[in-house]
CSV table of C-alpha atoms and ligand atoms in Angstrom, one decimal:
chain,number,residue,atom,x,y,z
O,167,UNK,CA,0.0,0.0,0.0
O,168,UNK,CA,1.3,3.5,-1.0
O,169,UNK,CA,1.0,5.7,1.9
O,170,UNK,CA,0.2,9.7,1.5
O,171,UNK,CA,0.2,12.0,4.8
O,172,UNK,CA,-1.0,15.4,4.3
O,173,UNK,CA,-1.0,18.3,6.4
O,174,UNK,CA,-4.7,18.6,6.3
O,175,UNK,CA,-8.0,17.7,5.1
O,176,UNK,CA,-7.6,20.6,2.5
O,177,UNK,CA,-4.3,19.4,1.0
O,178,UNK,CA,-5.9,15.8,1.2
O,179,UNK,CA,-8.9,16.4,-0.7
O,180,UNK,CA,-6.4,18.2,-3.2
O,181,UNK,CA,-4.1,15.2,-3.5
O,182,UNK,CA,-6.9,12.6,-4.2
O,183,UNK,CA,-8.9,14.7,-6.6
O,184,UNK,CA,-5.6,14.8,-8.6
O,185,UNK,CA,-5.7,11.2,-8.6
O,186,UNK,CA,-9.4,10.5,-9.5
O,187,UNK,CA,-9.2,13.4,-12.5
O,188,UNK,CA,-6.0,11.6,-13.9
O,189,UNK,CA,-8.3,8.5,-14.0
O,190,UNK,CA,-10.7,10.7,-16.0
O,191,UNK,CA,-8.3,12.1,-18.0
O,192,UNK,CA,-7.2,9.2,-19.1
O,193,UNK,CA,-10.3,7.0,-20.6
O,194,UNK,CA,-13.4,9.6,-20.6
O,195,UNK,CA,-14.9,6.2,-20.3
O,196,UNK,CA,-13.7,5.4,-17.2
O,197,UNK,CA,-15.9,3.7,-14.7
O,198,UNK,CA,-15.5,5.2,-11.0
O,199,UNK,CA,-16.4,3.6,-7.5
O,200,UNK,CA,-18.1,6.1,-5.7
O,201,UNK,CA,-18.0,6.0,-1.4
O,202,UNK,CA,-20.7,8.1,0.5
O,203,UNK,CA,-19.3,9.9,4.2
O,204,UNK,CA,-18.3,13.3,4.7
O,205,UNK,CA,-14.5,11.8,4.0
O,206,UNK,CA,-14.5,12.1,0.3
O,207,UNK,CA,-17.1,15.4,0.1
O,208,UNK,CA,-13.7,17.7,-0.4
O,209,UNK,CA,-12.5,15.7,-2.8
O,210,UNK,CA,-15.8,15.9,-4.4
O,211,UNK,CA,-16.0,19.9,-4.4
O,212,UNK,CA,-12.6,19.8,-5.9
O,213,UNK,CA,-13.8,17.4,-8.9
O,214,UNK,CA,-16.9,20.1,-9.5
O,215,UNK,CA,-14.9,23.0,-9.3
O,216,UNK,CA,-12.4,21.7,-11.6
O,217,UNK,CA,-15.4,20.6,-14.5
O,218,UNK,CA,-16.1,24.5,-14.4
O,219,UNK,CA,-12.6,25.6,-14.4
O,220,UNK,CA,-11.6,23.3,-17.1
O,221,UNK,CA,-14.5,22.0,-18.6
O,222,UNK,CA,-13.6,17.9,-17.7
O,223,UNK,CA,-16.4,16.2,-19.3
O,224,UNK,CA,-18.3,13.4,-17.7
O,225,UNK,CA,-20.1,12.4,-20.5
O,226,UNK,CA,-19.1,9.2,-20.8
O,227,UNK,CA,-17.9,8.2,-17.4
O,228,UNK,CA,-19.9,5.7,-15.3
O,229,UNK,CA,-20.2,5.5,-11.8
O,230,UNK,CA,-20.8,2.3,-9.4
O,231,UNK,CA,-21.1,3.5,-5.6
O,232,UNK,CA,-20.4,1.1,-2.5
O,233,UNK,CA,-23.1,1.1,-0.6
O,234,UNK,CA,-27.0,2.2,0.3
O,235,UNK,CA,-29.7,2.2,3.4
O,236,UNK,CA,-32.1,0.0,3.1
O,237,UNK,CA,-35.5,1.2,3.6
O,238,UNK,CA,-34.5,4.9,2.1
O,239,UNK,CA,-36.0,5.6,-0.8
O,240,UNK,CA,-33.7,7.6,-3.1
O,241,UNK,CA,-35.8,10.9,-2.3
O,242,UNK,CA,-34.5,10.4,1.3
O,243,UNK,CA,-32.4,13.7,2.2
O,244,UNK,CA,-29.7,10.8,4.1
O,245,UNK,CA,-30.0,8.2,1.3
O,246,UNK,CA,-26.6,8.0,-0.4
O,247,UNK,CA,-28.3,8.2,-3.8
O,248,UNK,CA,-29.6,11.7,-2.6
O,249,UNK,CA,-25.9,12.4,-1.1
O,250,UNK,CA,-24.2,11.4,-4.8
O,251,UNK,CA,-26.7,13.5,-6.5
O,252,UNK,CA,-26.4,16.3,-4.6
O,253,UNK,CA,-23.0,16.8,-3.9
O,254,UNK,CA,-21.4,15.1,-7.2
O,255,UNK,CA,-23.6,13.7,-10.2
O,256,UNK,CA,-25.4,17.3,-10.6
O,257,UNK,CA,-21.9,19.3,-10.5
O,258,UNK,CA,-20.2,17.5,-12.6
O,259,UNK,CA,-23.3,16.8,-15.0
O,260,UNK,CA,-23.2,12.8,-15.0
O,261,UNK,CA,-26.2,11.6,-16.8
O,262,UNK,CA,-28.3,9.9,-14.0
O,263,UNK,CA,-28.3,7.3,-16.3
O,264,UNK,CA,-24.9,6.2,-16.1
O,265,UNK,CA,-25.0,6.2,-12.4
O,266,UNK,CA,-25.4,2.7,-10.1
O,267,UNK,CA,-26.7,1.9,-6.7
O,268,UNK,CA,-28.8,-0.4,-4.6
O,269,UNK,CA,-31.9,0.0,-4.2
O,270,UNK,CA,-32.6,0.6,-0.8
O,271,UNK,CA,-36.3,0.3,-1.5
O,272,UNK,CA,-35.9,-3.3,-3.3
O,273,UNK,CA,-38.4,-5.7,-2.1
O,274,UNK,CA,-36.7,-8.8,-2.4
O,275,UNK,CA,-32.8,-8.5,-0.7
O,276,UNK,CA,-31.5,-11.5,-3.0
O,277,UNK,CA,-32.4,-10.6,-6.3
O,278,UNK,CA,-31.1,-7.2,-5.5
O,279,UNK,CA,-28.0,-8.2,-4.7
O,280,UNK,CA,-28.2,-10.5,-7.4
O,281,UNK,CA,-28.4,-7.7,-9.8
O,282,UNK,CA,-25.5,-5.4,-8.0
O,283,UNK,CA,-23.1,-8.4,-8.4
O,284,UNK,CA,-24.2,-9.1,-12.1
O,285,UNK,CA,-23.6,-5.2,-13.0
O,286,UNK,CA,-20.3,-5.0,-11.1
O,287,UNK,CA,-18.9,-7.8,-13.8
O,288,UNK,CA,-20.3,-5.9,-16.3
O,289,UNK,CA,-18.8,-2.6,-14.9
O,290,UNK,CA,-14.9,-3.6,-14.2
O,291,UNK,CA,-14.0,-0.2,-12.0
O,292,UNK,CA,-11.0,1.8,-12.8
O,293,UNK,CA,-10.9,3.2,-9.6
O,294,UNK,CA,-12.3,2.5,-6.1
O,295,UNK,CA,-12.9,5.4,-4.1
O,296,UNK,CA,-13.3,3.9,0.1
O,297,UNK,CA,-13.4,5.5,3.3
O,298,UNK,CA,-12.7,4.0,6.1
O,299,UNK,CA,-15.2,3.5,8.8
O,300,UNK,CA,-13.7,4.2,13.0
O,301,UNK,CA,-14.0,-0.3,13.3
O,302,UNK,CA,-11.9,-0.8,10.0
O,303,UNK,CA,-14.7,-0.9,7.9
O,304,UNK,CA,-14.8,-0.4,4.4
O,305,UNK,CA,-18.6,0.2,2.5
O,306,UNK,CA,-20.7,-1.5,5.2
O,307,UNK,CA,-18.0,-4.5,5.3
O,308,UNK,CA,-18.2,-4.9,9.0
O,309,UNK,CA,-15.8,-6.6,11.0
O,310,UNK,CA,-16.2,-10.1,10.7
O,311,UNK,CA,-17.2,-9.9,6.9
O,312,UNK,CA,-15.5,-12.5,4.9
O,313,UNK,CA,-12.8,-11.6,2.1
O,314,UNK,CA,-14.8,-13.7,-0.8
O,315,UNK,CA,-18.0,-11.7,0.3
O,316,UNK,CA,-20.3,-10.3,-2.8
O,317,UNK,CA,-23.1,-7.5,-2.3
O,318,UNK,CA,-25.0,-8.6,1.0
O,319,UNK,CA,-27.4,-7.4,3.6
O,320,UNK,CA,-25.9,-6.0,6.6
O,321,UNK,CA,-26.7,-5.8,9.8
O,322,UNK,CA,-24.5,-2.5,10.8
O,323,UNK,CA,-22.6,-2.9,13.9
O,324,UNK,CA,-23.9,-0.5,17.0
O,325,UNK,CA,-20.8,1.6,16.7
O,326,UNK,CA,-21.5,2.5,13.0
O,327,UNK,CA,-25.2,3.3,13.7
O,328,UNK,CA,-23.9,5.7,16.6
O,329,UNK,CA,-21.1,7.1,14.2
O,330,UNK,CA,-23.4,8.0,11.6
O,331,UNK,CA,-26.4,9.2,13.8
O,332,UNK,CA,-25.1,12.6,13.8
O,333,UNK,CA,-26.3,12.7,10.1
O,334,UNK,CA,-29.8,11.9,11.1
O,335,UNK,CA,-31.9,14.1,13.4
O,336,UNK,CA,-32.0,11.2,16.2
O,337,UNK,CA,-30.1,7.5,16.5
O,338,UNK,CA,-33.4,6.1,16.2
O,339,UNK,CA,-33.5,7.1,12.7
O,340,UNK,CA,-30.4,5.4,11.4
O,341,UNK,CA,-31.5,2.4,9.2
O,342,UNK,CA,-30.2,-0.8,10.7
O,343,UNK,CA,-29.6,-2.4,7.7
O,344,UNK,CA,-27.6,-1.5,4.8
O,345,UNK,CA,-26.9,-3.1,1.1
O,346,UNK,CA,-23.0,-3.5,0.5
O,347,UNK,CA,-21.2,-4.3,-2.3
O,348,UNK,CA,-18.2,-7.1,-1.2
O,349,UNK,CA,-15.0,-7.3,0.0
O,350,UNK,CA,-14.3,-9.8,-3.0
O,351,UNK,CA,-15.3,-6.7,-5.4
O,352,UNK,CA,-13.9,-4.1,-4.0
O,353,UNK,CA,-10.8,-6.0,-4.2
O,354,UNK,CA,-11.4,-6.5,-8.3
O,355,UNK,CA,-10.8,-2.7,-9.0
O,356,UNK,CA,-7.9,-1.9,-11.0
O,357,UNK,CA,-6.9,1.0,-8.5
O,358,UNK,CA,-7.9,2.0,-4.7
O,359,UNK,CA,-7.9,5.1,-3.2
O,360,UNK,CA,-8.6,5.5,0.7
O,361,UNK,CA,-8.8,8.6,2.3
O,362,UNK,CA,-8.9,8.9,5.9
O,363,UNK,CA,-8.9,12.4,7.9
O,364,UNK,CA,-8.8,13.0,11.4
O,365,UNK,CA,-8.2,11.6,14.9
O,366,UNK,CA,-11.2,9.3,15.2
O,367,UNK,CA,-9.6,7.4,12.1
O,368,UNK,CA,-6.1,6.8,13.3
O,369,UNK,CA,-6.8,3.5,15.2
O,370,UNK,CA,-8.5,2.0,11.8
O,371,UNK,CA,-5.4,3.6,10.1
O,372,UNK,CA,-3.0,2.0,11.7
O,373,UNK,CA,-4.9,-1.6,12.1
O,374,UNK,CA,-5.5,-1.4,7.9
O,375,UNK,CA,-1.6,-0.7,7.6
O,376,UNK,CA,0.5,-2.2,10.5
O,377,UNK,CA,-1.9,-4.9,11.7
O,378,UNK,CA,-2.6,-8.9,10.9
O,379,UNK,CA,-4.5,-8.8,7.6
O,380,UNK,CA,-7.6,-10.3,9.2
O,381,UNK,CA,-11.7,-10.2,8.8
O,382,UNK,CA,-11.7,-9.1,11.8
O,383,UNK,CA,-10.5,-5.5,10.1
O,384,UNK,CA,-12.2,-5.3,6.9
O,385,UNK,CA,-9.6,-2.6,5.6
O,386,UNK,CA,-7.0,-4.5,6.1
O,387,UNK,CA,-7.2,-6.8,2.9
O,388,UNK,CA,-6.2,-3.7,1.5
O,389,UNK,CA,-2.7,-5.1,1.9
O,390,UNK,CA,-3.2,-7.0,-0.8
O,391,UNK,CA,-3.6,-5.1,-3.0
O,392,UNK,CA,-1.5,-4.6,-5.8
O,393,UNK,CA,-2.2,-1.2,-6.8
O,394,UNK,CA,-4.0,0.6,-3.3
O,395,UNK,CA,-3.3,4.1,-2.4
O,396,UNK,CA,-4.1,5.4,1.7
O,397,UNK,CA,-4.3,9.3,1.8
O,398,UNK,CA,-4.7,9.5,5.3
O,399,UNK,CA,-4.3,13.4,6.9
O,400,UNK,CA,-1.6,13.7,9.8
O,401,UNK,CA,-4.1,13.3,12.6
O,402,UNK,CA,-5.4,10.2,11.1
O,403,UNK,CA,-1.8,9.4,10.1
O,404,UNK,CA,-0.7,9.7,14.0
O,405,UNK,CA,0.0,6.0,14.7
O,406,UNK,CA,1.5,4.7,11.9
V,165,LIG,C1,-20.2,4.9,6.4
V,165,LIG,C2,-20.1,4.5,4.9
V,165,LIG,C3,-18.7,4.2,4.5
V,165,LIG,C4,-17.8,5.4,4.9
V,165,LIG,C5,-17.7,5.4,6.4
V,165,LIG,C6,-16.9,6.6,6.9
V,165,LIG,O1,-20.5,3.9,7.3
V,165,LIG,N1,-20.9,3.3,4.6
V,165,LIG,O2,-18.6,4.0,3.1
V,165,LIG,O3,-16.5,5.2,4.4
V,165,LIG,O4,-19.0,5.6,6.9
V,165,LIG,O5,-17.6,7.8,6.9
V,165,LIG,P1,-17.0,9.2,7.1
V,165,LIG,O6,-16.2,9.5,5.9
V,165,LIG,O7,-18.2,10.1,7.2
V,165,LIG,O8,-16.2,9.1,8.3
């Protein structure tokens, strides 16, 4: 795993939006794995500002994102099909059409994830965007997951729910369950790119980088990888 330590969340968003555009630069048909969290939203802001800068075109590209709520619909201000859409696919113009996500609302679990697994072979990703969750998890890969996992139901573990409460007006509104695409196919994209900011992160941090590669920390199969890159600010950084 490359390792990148900023001096802050600014030069960290700057670093890893050089990273994704070069993707786009390259092959305007480019397919990107998109993460939700407020990790990757500078990183986003730098994509949009740069489309109206310079005029990147996303014309062509198509996106594939990790993970969804289930029982949001996508109208849901806290669903992460409303979070892409607002803070990236209407920026940088992406035709909603070439955009992928579970649906949270879909009625039967196993053909859904049935789908999301056939579309992901049909979609090899270029890139993998991740953040990394305070337990070492990646998407809603919570400890435990296995490595060979495809897109599953989750159960989230209490200390995500708590985590990501502060997006919701109350805990109690925090959906339980989640849909996750797999350790296995996060694992299949040609690149990764993690970005980790702050103190909260720097136990995950250093469990993903210095630790047993083990289920039991979901990032650290990241390891593995033969072409992962971990932008992690200095506060996150702080135990490595
Ligand atoms: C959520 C998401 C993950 C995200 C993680 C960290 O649980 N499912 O994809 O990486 O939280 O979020 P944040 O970047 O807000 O710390």
């Amino acid at each position: 795993m490359k390792i990148v330590v900023t001096k802050d969340y600014e030069e960290l968003s700057a670093k890893a939006a050089k990273i994704m555009l070069d993707v786009v630069k390259e092959d305007p048909y480019a397919v990107l794995g998109l993460a939700t969290g407020t990790t990757p939203l500078g990183l986003y802001g730098h994509m949009i500002k740069d489309r109206e800068k310079n005029g990147t075109s996303y014309a062509h590209v198509r996106t594939v994102n990790l993970d969804e709520y289930q029982g949001l619909p996508r109208t849901h201000a806290q669903s992460y099909a409303y979070f892409m859409r607002k803070n990236l696919f209407e920026g940088l113009k992406i035709d909603p059409e070439n955009t992928n996500i579970e649906n949270g609302m879909a009625a039967d679990e196993e053909k859904e994830c049935a789908r999301y697994d056939a579309l992901l072979e049909r979609l090899p990703r270029d890139i993998q965007l991740l953040g990394l969750g305070s337990n070492g998890h990646v998407a809603f890969n919570e400890p435990g997951t296995p490595f060979s996992s495809g897109t599953h139901v989750v159960t989230l573990a209490e200390s995500t729910v708590k985590d990501n409460a502060r997006l919701f007006s109350d805990i109690s509104e925090v959906p339980r369950k989640a849909f996750t695409m797999g350790i296995r196919q996060i694992m299949q994209a040609k690149k990764i790119l993690i970005l980790a900011s702050g103190a909260n992160k720097a136990d995950a941090v250093f469990k993903m980088v210095k630790g047993e590669v083990t289920e039991q920390v979901p990032a650290s199969v990241l390891q593995l990888h033969p072409d992962c890159i971990l932008i992690a600010d200095k506060e996150a950084a702080a135990k490595l």
